[in-house]
């Protein structure tokens, strides 16, 4: 297998990272991809930093053995907790792309001097990674953050686009912390699944920023700059899970509009 034909590795704790995987497939339809859903340990948002780092290292080892030419951390919690560790651990062998830095770049270019809202898991919000990185830009951008821990389990259980999800979303978005914002960052890769509901809450009058498309663009730029774009039209997508779940299989099938075959691959035997 040539270097160009080697797959792109994408991982997340569950179905949230499928939003990133779908954006990558749409933008780069000729690329082979291996997606790892760590369904045995979801959600990452309420796990300790040490636990997330341990899971991420084991998954990176799996994706390296699968000859991935790039690894995309399709999870905000893992991006904040394990990105630097993975760069040190496997960075000499493969490029690591996280979901946070492309969003920081977008905000710095388009929202200078603005008040930006951020919703995410407890892990992402408590890490302060968005606030820290945006403040380092010196672009007079204020970040107003709110942890929204019910959203991931709600989505994982299939509760979206219904009355229950509308009420939970409205409860969070009406929080005083998010008042007077001029844009909202979806600080979790699950949240694009409910992006339309969030936009509807704001009557489509507020920019709602999700990282899936920005990450796909960052990946494309990297592949172009390093002459790594694949040109084989028979792209293959493989889905690995640390534990089989029907919800993951159903969501993957919905996202990619085709039958998806899951390969169970426990992190620890």
PDB file of C-alpha atoms in Angstrom:
ATOM      1  CA  UNK A   1       0.000   0.000   0.000  1.00  0.00           C
ATOM      2  CA  UNK A   2       1.362   3.425  -0.959  1.00  0.00           C
ATOM      3  CA  UNK A   3       1.567   6.171   1.663  1.00  0.00           C
ATOM      4  CA  UNK A   4      -1.185   8.119  -0.115  1.00  0.00           C
ATOM      5  CA  UNK A   5      -3.508   5.107  -0.004  1.00  0.00           C
ATOM      6  CA  UNK A   6      -3.016   4.534   3.703  1.00  0.00           C
ATOM      7  CA  UNK A   7      -6.160   5.286   5.690  1.00  0.00           C
ATOM      8  CA  UNK A   8      -7.070   8.253   7.834  1.00  0.00           C
ATOM      9  CA  UNK A   9      -7.678   7.188  11.427  1.00  0.00           C
ATOM     10  CA  UNK A  10     -10.518   8.861  13.322  1.00  0.00           C
ATOM     11  CA  UNK A  11     -11.515   8.140  16.923  1.00  0.00           C
ATOM     12  CA  UNK A  12     -14.023   9.163  19.556  1.00  0.00           C
ATOM     13  CA  UNK A  13     -15.728   7.620  22.570  1.00  0.00           C
ATOM     14  CA  UNK A  14     -18.878   6.860  20.606  1.00  0.00           C
ATOM     15  CA  UNK A  15     -21.114   8.260  17.903  1.00  0.00           C
ATOM     16  CA  UNK A  16     -20.175  11.940  18.248  1.00  0.00           C
ATOM     17  CA  UNK A  17     -17.032  11.580  16.165  1.00  0.00           C
ATOM     18  CA  UNK A  18     -19.146  10.238  13.318  1.00  0.00           C
ATOM     19  CA  UNK A  19     -20.024  13.892  12.600  1.00  0.00           C
ATOM     20  CA  UNK A  20     -16.336  14.505  11.923  1.00  0.00           C
ATOM     21  CA  UNK A  21     -15.977  11.271   9.942  1.00  0.00           C
ATOM     22  CA  UNK A  22     -18.964  12.191   7.763  1.00  0.00           C
ATOM     23  CA  UNK A  23     -17.536  15.653   7.068  1.00  0.00           C
ATOM     24  CA  UNK A  24     -14.200  14.089   6.104  1.00  0.00           C
ATOM     25  CA  UNK A  25     -15.846  11.600   3.740  1.00  0.00           C
ATOM     26  CA  UNK A  26     -17.882  14.367   2.085  1.00  0.00           C
ATOM     27  CA  UNK A  27     -14.859  16.618   1.595  1.00  0.00           C
ATOM     28  CA  UNK A  28     -12.365  13.844   0.793  1.00  0.00           C
ATOM     29  CA  UNK A  29     -14.396  11.063  -0.852  1.00  0.00           C
ATOM     30  CA  UNK A  30     -11.319   9.242  -2.207  1.00  0.00           C
ATOM     31  CA  UNK A  31      -9.711   8.741   1.192  1.00  0.00           C
ATOM     32  CA  UNK A  32      -9.739   5.411   2.999  1.00  0.00           C
ATOM     33  CA  UNK A  33     -10.802   5.731   6.633  1.00  0.00           C
ATOM     34  CA  UNK A  34     -10.728   3.702   9.825  1.00  0.00           C
ATOM     35  CA  UNK A  35     -13.063   4.898  12.563  1.00  0.00           C
ATOM     36  CA  UNK A  36     -12.629   3.719  16.148  1.00  0.00           C
ATOM     37  CA  UNK A  37     -15.552   4.217  18.509  1.00  0.00           C
ATOM     38  CA  UNK A  38     -14.550   3.520  22.107  1.00  0.00           C
ATOM     39  CA  UNK A  39     -18.082   2.501  23.005  1.00  0.00           C
ATOM     40  CA  UNK A  40     -16.924   0.493  26.030  1.00  0.00           C
ATOM     41  CA  UNK A  41     -15.865   3.704  27.786  1.00  0.00           C
ATOM     42  CA  UNK A  42     -18.300   6.360  26.594  1.00  0.00           C
ATOM     43  CA  UNK A  43     -18.817   9.128  27.364  1.00  0.00           C
ATOM     44  CA  UNK A  44     -15.327  10.597  27.806  1.00  0.00           C
ATOM     45  CA  UNK A  45     -16.771  13.855  29.123  1.00  0.00           C
ATOM     46  CA  UNK A  46     -17.126  12.585  32.683  1.00  0.00           C
ATOM     47  CA  UNK A  47     -13.884  10.566  32.794  1.00  0.00           C
ATOM     48  CA  UNK A  48     -10.632  11.632  34.464  1.00  0.00           C
ATOM     49  CA  UNK A  49      -7.794  13.042  32.389  1.00  0.00           C
ATOM     50  CA  UNK A  50      -5.652   9.983  33.182  1.00  0.00           C
ATOM     51  CA  UNK A  51      -8.375   7.596  31.981  1.00  0.00           C
ATOM     52  CA  UNK A  52      -8.902   9.493  28.721  1.00  0.00           C
ATOM     53  CA  UNK A  53      -5.155   9.537  28.113  1.00  0.00           C
ATOM     54  CA  UNK A  54      -4.932   5.774  28.662  1.00  0.00           C
ATOM     55  CA  UNK A  55      -7.808   5.082  26.249  1.00  0.00           C
ATOM     56  CA  UNK A  56      -6.391   7.471  23.646  1.00  0.00           C
ATOM     57  CA  UNK A  57      -2.921   5.912  23.712  1.00  0.00           C
ATOM     58  CA  UNK A  58      -4.351   2.412  23.256  1.00  0.00           C
ATOM     59  CA  UNK A  59      -6.520   3.569  20.337  1.00  0.00           C
ATOM     60  CA  UNK A  60      -3.565   5.369  18.721  1.00  0.00           C
ATOM     61  CA  UNK A  61      -1.594   2.119  18.927  1.00  0.00           C
ATOM     62  CA  UNK A  62      -4.434   0.304  17.135  1.00  0.00           C
ATOM     63  CA  UNK A  63      -4.596   2.929  14.391  1.00  0.00           C
ATOM     64  CA  UNK A  64      -0.826   2.903  13.958  1.00  0.00           C
ATOM     65  CA  UNK A  65      -0.895  -0.863  13.487  1.00  0.00           C
ATOM     66  CA  UNK A  66      -3.549  -0.271  10.822  1.00  0.00           C
ATOM     67  CA  UNK A  67      -1.028   1.973   8.977  1.00  0.00           C
ATOM     68  CA  UNK A  68      -3.025   5.214   9.318  1.00  0.00           C
ATOM     69  CA  UNK A  69      -1.246   8.187   7.717  1.00  0.00           C
ATOM     70  CA  UNK A  70      -3.047  10.728   9.948  1.00  0.00           C
ATOM     71  CA  UNK A  71      -4.942  10.336  13.227  1.00  0.00           C
ATOM     72  CA  UNK A  72      -7.854  12.697  13.907  1.00  0.00           C
ATOM     73  CA  UNK A  73      -8.999  13.015  17.532  1.00  0.00           C
ATOM     74  CA  UNK A  74     -12.708  13.480  16.838  1.00  0.00           C
ATOM     75  CA  UNK A  75     -13.526  14.290  20.465  1.00  0.00           C
ATOM     76  CA  UNK A  76     -13.171  17.531  22.405  1.00  0.00           C
ATOM     77  CA  UNK A  77     -12.580  15.787  25.732  1.00  0.00           C
ATOM     78  CA  UNK A  78      -9.771  13.661  24.281  1.00  0.00           C
ATOM     79  CA  UNK A  79      -8.387  16.650  22.361  1.00  0.00           C
ATOM     80  CA  UNK A  80      -8.071  18.648  25.579  1.00  0.00           C
ATOM     81  CA  UNK A  81      -6.837  15.765  27.759  1.00  0.00           C
ATOM     82  CA  UNK A  82      -4.638  13.695  25.434  1.00  0.00           C
ATOM     83  CA  UNK A  83      -3.530  15.692  22.371  1.00  0.00           C
ATOM     84  CA  UNK A  84      -0.157  16.798  23.752  1.00  0.00           C
ATOM     85  CA  UNK A  85       0.523  13.308  25.119  1.00  0.00           C
ATOM     86  CA  UNK A  86      -0.277  11.679  21.770  1.00  0.00           C
ATOM     87  CA  UNK A  87       1.968  14.159  19.966  1.00  0.00           C
ATOM     88  CA  UNK A  88       4.828  13.088  22.210  1.00  0.00           C
ATOM     89  CA  UNK A  89       3.938   9.395  22.080  1.00  0.00           C
ATOM     90  CA  UNK A  90       3.253   8.856  18.372  1.00  0.00           C
ATOM     91  CA  UNK A  91       3.950  12.249  16.784  1.00  0.00           C
ATOM     92  CA  UNK A  92       7.176  11.024  15.180  1.00  0.00           C
ATOM     93  CA  UNK A  93       5.254   8.348  13.292  1.00  0.00           C
ATOM     94  CA  UNK A  94       2.014  10.056  12.332  1.00  0.00           C
ATOM     95  CA  UNK A  95       0.422  13.509  12.259  1.00  0.00           C
ATOM     96  CA  UNK A  96      -2.170  14.086  15.002  1.00  0.00           C
ATOM     97  CA  UNK A  97      -5.019  16.526  14.324  1.00  0.00           C
ATOM     98  CA  UNK A  98      -7.395  17.569  17.110  1.00  0.00           C
ATOM     99  CA  UNK A  99     -10.828  19.178  16.912  1.00  0.00           C
ATOM    100  CA  UNK A 100     -10.031  22.250  19.007  1.00  0.00           C
ATOM    101  CA  UNK A 101      -7.241  24.070  17.161  1.00  0.00           C
ATOM    102  CA  UNK A 102      -9.084  24.386  13.802  1.00  0.00           C
ATOM    103  CA  UNK A 103     -12.021  25.945  15.668  1.00  0.00           C
ATOM    104  CA  UNK A 104      -9.712  28.347  17.509  1.00  0.00           C
ATOM    105  CA  UNK A 105      -8.288  29.406  14.134  1.00  0.00           C
ATOM    106  CA  UNK A 106     -11.789  29.984  12.719  1.00  0.00           C
ATOM    107  CA  UNK A 107     -12.886  32.071  15.709  1.00  0.00           C
ATOM    108  CA  UNK A 108      -9.702  34.160  15.605  1.00  0.00           C
ATOM    109  CA  UNK A 109     -10.294  35.007  11.940  1.00  0.00           C
ATOM    110  CA  UNK A 110     -14.023  35.707  11.986  1.00  0.00           C
ATOM    111  CA  UNK A 111     -15.015  36.847  15.478  1.00  0.00           C
ATOM    112  CA  UNK A 112     -12.411  39.337  16.665  1.00  0.00           C
ATOM    113  CA  UNK A 113     -13.830  41.536  19.434  1.00  0.00           C
ATOM    114  CA  UNK A 114     -16.875  39.313  19.961  1.00  0.00           C
ATOM    115  CA  UNK A 115     -18.556  37.528  22.868  1.00  0.00           C
ATOM    116  CA  UNK A 116     -18.549  33.822  22.045  1.00  0.00           C
ATOM    117  CA  UNK A 117     -20.587  31.182  23.850  1.00  0.00           C
ATOM    118  CA  UNK A 118     -19.274  27.661  24.346  1.00  0.00           C
ATOM    119  CA  UNK A 119     -21.190  24.534  25.331  1.00  0.00           C
ATOM    120  CA  UNK A 120     -19.444  21.224  25.978  1.00  0.00           C
ATOM    121  CA  UNK A 121     -18.935  18.349  28.378  1.00  0.00           C
ATOM    122  CA  UNK A 122     -17.804  18.956  31.938  1.00  0.00           C
ATOM    123  CA  UNK A 123     -14.323  17.739  30.998  1.00  0.00           C
ATOM    124  CA  UNK A 124     -13.948  20.174  28.092  1.00  0.00           C
ATOM    125  CA  UNK A 125     -15.387  23.176  29.922  1.00  0.00           C
ATOM    126  CA  UNK A 126     -13.461  22.546  33.153  1.00  0.00           C
ATOM    127  CA  UNK A 127     -10.213  22.138  31.210  1.00  0.00           C
ATOM    128  CA  UNK A 128     -10.498  25.776  30.133  1.00  0.00           C
ATOM    129  CA  UNK A 129      -8.718  24.911  26.902  1.00  0.00           C
ATOM    130  CA  UNK A 130     -10.898  27.092  24.661  1.00  0.00           C
ATOM    131  CA  UNK A 131     -10.736  30.071  27.024  1.00  0.00           C
ATOM    132  CA  UNK A 132      -6.960  29.753  27.355  1.00  0.00           C
ATOM    133  CA  UNK A 133      -6.210  29.330  23.662  1.00  0.00           C
ATOM    134  CA  UNK A 134      -8.559  32.101  22.576  1.00  0.00           C
ATOM    135  CA  UNK A 135      -7.217  34.527  25.202  1.00  0.00           C
ATOM    136  CA  UNK A 136      -3.684  33.834  23.965  1.00  0.00           C
ATOM    137  CA  UNK A 137      -4.697  35.223  20.559  1.00  0.00           C
ATOM    138  CA  UNK A 138      -5.146  38.743  22.008  1.00  0.00           C
ATOM    139  CA  UNK A 139      -8.111  39.336  19.680  1.00  0.00           C
ATOM    140  CA  UNK A 140     -10.394  40.815  22.363  1.00  0.00           C
ATOM    141  CA  UNK A 141     -12.643  37.765  22.253  1.00  0.00           C
ATOM    142  CA  UNK A 142     -14.632  36.872  25.373  1.00  0.00           C
ATOM    143  CA  UNK A 143     -15.625  33.234  25.914  1.00  0.00           C
ATOM    144  CA  UNK A 144     -18.696  32.434  28.048  1.00  0.00           C
ATOM    145  CA  UNK A 145     -18.701  28.687  28.792  1.00  0.00           C
ATOM    146  CA  UNK A 146     -21.429  26.353  30.022  1.00  0.00           C
ATOM    147  CA  UNK A 147     -21.132  22.624  30.738  1.00  0.00           C
ATOM    148  CA  UNK A 148     -24.091  20.748  29.227  1.00  0.00           C
ATOM    149  CA  UNK A 149     -23.582  17.177  30.497  1.00  0.00           C
ATOM    150  CA  UNK A 150     -27.041  15.815  29.634  1.00  0.00           C
ATOM    151  CA  UNK A 151     -26.644  16.369  25.899  1.00  0.00           C
ATOM    152  CA  UNK A 152     -24.238  13.505  25.138  1.00  0.00           C
ATOM    153  CA  UNK A 153     -26.235  10.739  26.876  1.00  0.00           C
ATOM    154  CA  UNK A 154     -29.401  12.231  25.375  1.00  0.00           C
ATOM    155  CA  UNK A 155     -27.942  11.941  21.880  1.00  0.00           C
ATOM    156  CA  UNK A 156     -26.377   8.518  22.500  1.00  0.00           C
ATOM    157  CA  UNK A 157     -29.822   7.230  23.545  1.00  0.00           C
ATOM    158  CA  UNK A 158     -31.392   8.581  20.361  1.00  0.00           C
ATOM    159  CA  UNK A 159     -33.261  11.490  21.922  1.00  0.00           C
ATOM    160  CA  UNK A 160     -32.941  14.270  19.371  1.00  0.00           C
ATOM    161  CA  UNK A 161     -35.397  16.119  17.143  1.00  0.00           C
ATOM    162  CA  UNK A 162     -38.195  15.510  19.629  1.00  0.00           C
ATOM    163  CA  UNK A 163     -39.956  17.291  22.479  1.00  0.00           C
ATOM    164  CA  UNK A 164     -37.557  15.949  25.121  1.00  0.00           C
ATOM    165  CA  UNK A 165     -34.461  17.215  23.315  1.00  0.00           C
ATOM    166  CA  UNK A 166     -36.140  20.578  22.567  1.00  0.00           C
ATOM    167  CA  UNK A 167     -36.817  21.127  26.269  1.00  0.00           C
ATOM    168  CA  UNK A 168     -33.356  20.078  27.466  1.00  0.00           C
ATOM    169  CA  UNK A 169     -31.656  22.241  24.835  1.00  0.00           C
ATOM    170  CA  UNK A 170     -33.836  25.242  25.694  1.00  0.00           C
ATOM    171  CA  UNK A 171     -33.095  24.780  29.401  1.00  0.00           C
ATOM    172  CA  UNK A 172     -29.355  24.944  28.764  1.00  0.00           C
ATOM    173  CA  UNK A 173     -29.343  27.719  26.169  1.00  0.00           C
ATOM    174  CA  UNK A 174     -31.511  29.988  28.341  1.00  0.00           C
ATOM    175  CA  UNK A 175     -28.836  29.941  31.069  1.00  0.00           C
ATOM    176  CA  UNK A 176     -27.681  33.478  31.986  1.00  0.00           C
ATOM    177  CA  UNK A 177     -24.083  32.511  31.151  1.00  0.00           C
ATOM    178  CA  UNK A 178     -24.998  32.373  27.468  1.00  0.00           C
ATOM    179  CA  UNK A 179     -26.896  35.639  27.247  1.00  0.00           C
ATOM    180  CA  UNK A 180     -25.689  38.382  24.873  1.00  0.00           C
ATOM    181  CA  UNK A 181     -23.367  36.059  22.925  1.00  0.00           C
ATOM    182  CA  UNK A 182     -22.682  36.734  19.247  1.00  0.00           C
ATOM    183  CA  UNK A 183     -21.842  33.153  18.218  1.00  0.00           C
ATOM    184  CA  UNK A 184     -21.933  29.705  19.837  1.00  0.00           C
ATOM    185  CA  UNK A 185     -19.207  27.062  19.664  1.00  0.00           C
ATOM    186  CA  UNK A 186     -20.420  23.468  19.841  1.00  0.00           C
ATOM    187  CA  UNK A 187     -17.580  22.163  22.004  1.00  0.00           C
ATOM    188  CA  UNK A 188     -18.469  18.492  21.556  1.00  0.00           C
ATOM    189  CA  UNK A 189     -18.554  16.437  18.361  1.00  0.00           C
ATOM    190  CA  UNK A 190     -21.923  14.948  19.374  1.00  0.00           C
ATOM    191  CA  UNK A 191     -23.576  18.348  19.195  1.00  0.00           C
ATOM    192  CA  UNK A 192     -23.720  18.775  15.390  1.00  0.00           C
ATOM    193  CA  UNK A 193     -26.388  16.063  15.536  1.00  0.00           C
ATOM    194  CA  UNK A 194     -28.609  18.613  17.313  1.00  0.00           C
ATOM    195  CA  UNK A 195     -27.246  21.679  15.500  1.00  0.00           C
ATOM    196  CA  UNK A 196     -30.539  22.332  13.697  1.00  0.00           C
ATOM    197  CA  UNK A 197     -32.408  22.311  17.006  1.00  0.00           C
ATOM    198  CA  UNK A 198     -29.902  24.744  18.510  1.00  0.00           C
ATOM    199  CA  UNK A 199     -30.176  27.031  15.483  1.00  0.00           C
ATOM    200  CA  UNK A 200     -33.965  26.872  15.756  1.00  0.00           C
ATOM    201  CA  UNK A 201     -33.764  27.976  19.399  1.00  0.00           C
ATOM    202  CA  UNK A 202     -31.918  31.080  18.201  1.00  0.00           C
ATOM    203  CA  UNK A 203     -34.381  31.481  15.286  1.00  0.00           C
ATOM    204  CA  UNK A 204     -31.422  31.037  12.925  1.00  0.00           C
ATOM    205  CA  UNK A 205     -30.149  34.481  13.986  1.00  0.00           C
ATOM    206  CA  UNK A 206     -26.941  33.320  15.694  1.00  0.00           C
ATOM    207  CA  UNK A 207     -23.898  31.646  14.078  1.00  0.00           C
ATOM    208  CA  UNK A 208     -23.587  28.097  15.498  1.00  0.00           C
ATOM    209  CA  UNK A 209     -20.061  26.795  14.978  1.00  0.00           C
ATOM    210  CA  UNK A 210     -19.304  23.069  14.878  1.00  0.00           C
ATOM    211  CA  UNK A 211     -15.860  21.590  14.454  1.00  0.00           C
ATOM    212  CA  UNK A 212     -16.675  18.813  11.993  1.00  0.00           C
ATOM    213  CA  UNK A 213     -16.291  20.894   8.842  1.00  0.00           C
ATOM    214  CA  UNK A 214     -13.363  22.948  10.169  1.00  0.00           C
ATOM    215  CA  UNK A 215     -11.473  19.755  11.063  1.00  0.00           C
ATOM    216  CA  UNK A 216     -12.153  18.248   7.638  1.00  0.00           C
ATOM    217  CA  UNK A 217     -10.779  21.397   6.003  1.00  0.00           C
ATOM    218  CA  UNK A 218      -7.681  21.346   8.227  1.00  0.00           C
ATOM    219  CA  UNK A 219      -7.125  17.698   7.298  1.00  0.00           C
ATOM    220  CA  UNK A 220      -7.479  18.437   3.585  1.00  0.00           C
ATOM    221  CA  UNK A 221      -4.968  21.299   3.853  1.00  0.00           C
ATOM    222  CA  UNK A 222      -2.464  19.035   5.581  1.00  0.00           C
ATOM    223  CA  UNK A 223      -2.832  16.264   3.005  1.00  0.00           C
ATOM    224  CA  UNK A 224      -2.501  18.728   0.122  1.00  0.00           C
ATOM    225  CA  UNK A 225       0.553  20.438   1.585  1.00  0.00           C
ATOM    226  CA  UNK A 226       2.295  17.089   2.135  1.00  0.00           C
ATOM    227  CA  UNK A 227       1.262  15.449  -1.161  1.00  0.00           C
ATOM    228  CA  UNK A 228      -0.709  12.774   0.698  1.00  0.00           C
ATOM    229  CA  UNK A 229      -4.091  12.990  -1.053  1.00  0.00           C
ATOM    230  CA  UNK A 230      -5.326   9.612  -2.224  1.00  0.00           C
ATOM    231  CA  UNK A 231      -6.496   9.253  -5.836  1.00  0.00           C
ATOM    232  CA  UNK A 232      -8.046   5.787  -5.706  1.00  0.00           C
ATOM    233  CA  UNK A 233     -11.795   5.940  -6.350  1.00  0.00           C
ATOM    234  CA  UNK A 234     -12.465   2.717  -4.428  1.00  0.00           C
ATOM    235  CA  UNK A 235     -12.301   4.224  -0.967  1.00  0.00           C
ATOM    236  CA  UNK A 236     -13.028   1.854   1.910  1.00  0.00           C
ATOM    237  CA  UNK A 237     -14.317   2.733   5.368  1.00  0.00           C
ATOM    238  CA  UNK A 238     -13.856   0.417   8.348  1.00  0.00           C
ATOM    239  CA  UNK A 239     -15.535   0.825  11.715  1.00  0.00           C
ATOM    240  CA  UNK A 240     -13.991  -0.568  14.888  1.00  0.00           C
ATOM    241  CA  UNK A 241     -15.697  -0.492  18.280  1.00  0.00           C
ATOM    242  CA  UNK A 242     -14.409  -1.497  21.694  1.00  0.00           C
ATOM    243  CA  UNK A 243     -17.878  -2.880  22.500  1.00  0.00           C
ATOM    244  CA  UNK A 244     -20.775  -3.582  20.166  1.00  0.00           C
ATOM    245  CA  UNK A 245     -23.844  -1.337  20.547  1.00  0.00           C
ATOM    246  CA  UNK A 246     -26.929  -1.268  18.360  1.00  0.00           C
ATOM    247  CA  UNK A 247     -27.186   2.520  18.671  1.00  0.00           C
ATOM    248  CA  UNK A 248     -23.712   2.985  17.201  1.00  0.00           C
ATOM    249  CA  UNK A 249     -24.455   0.686  14.268  1.00  0.00           C
ATOM    250  CA  UNK A 250     -27.800   2.389  13.595  1.00  0.00           C
ATOM    251  CA  UNK A 251     -26.318   5.882  13.768  1.00  0.00           C
ATOM    252  CA  UNK A 252     -23.369   4.973  11.523  1.00  0.00           C
ATOM    253  CA  UNK A 253     -25.799   3.504   8.990  1.00  0.00           C
ATOM    254  CA  UNK A 254     -27.899   6.682   9.142  1.00  0.00           C
ATOM    255  CA  UNK A 255     -24.858   8.944   8.735  1.00  0.00           C
ATOM    256  CA  UNK A 256     -23.304   7.086   5.814  1.00  0.00           C
ATOM    257  CA  UNK A 257     -26.519   5.921   4.134  1.00  0.00           C
ATOM    258  CA  UNK A 258     -25.318   2.352   3.767  1.00  0.00           C
ATOM    259  CA  UNK A 259     -24.939  -0.862   5.715  1.00  0.00           C
ATOM    260  CA  UNK A 260     -22.048  -0.574   8.142  1.00  0.00           C
ATOM    261  CA  UNK A 261     -20.113  -3.591   9.358  1.00  0.00           C
ATOM    262  CA  UNK A 262     -18.664  -3.195  12.854  1.00  0.00           C
ATOM    263  CA  UNK A 263     -15.525  -5.003  13.979  1.00  0.00           C
ATOM    264  CA  UNK A 264     -15.259  -5.451  17.726  1.00  0.00           C
ATOM    265  CA  UNK A 265     -11.774  -4.532  18.935  1.00  0.00           C
ATOM    266  CA  UNK A 266     -11.465  -4.372  22.758  1.00  0.00           C
ATOM    267  CA  UNK A 267      -8.742  -2.052  24.029  1.00  0.00           C
ATOM    268  CA  UNK A 268      -7.823  -4.544  26.716  1.00  0.00           C
ATOM    269  CA  UNK A 269      -8.251  -8.290  26.166  1.00  0.00           C
TER     270      UNK A 269
END
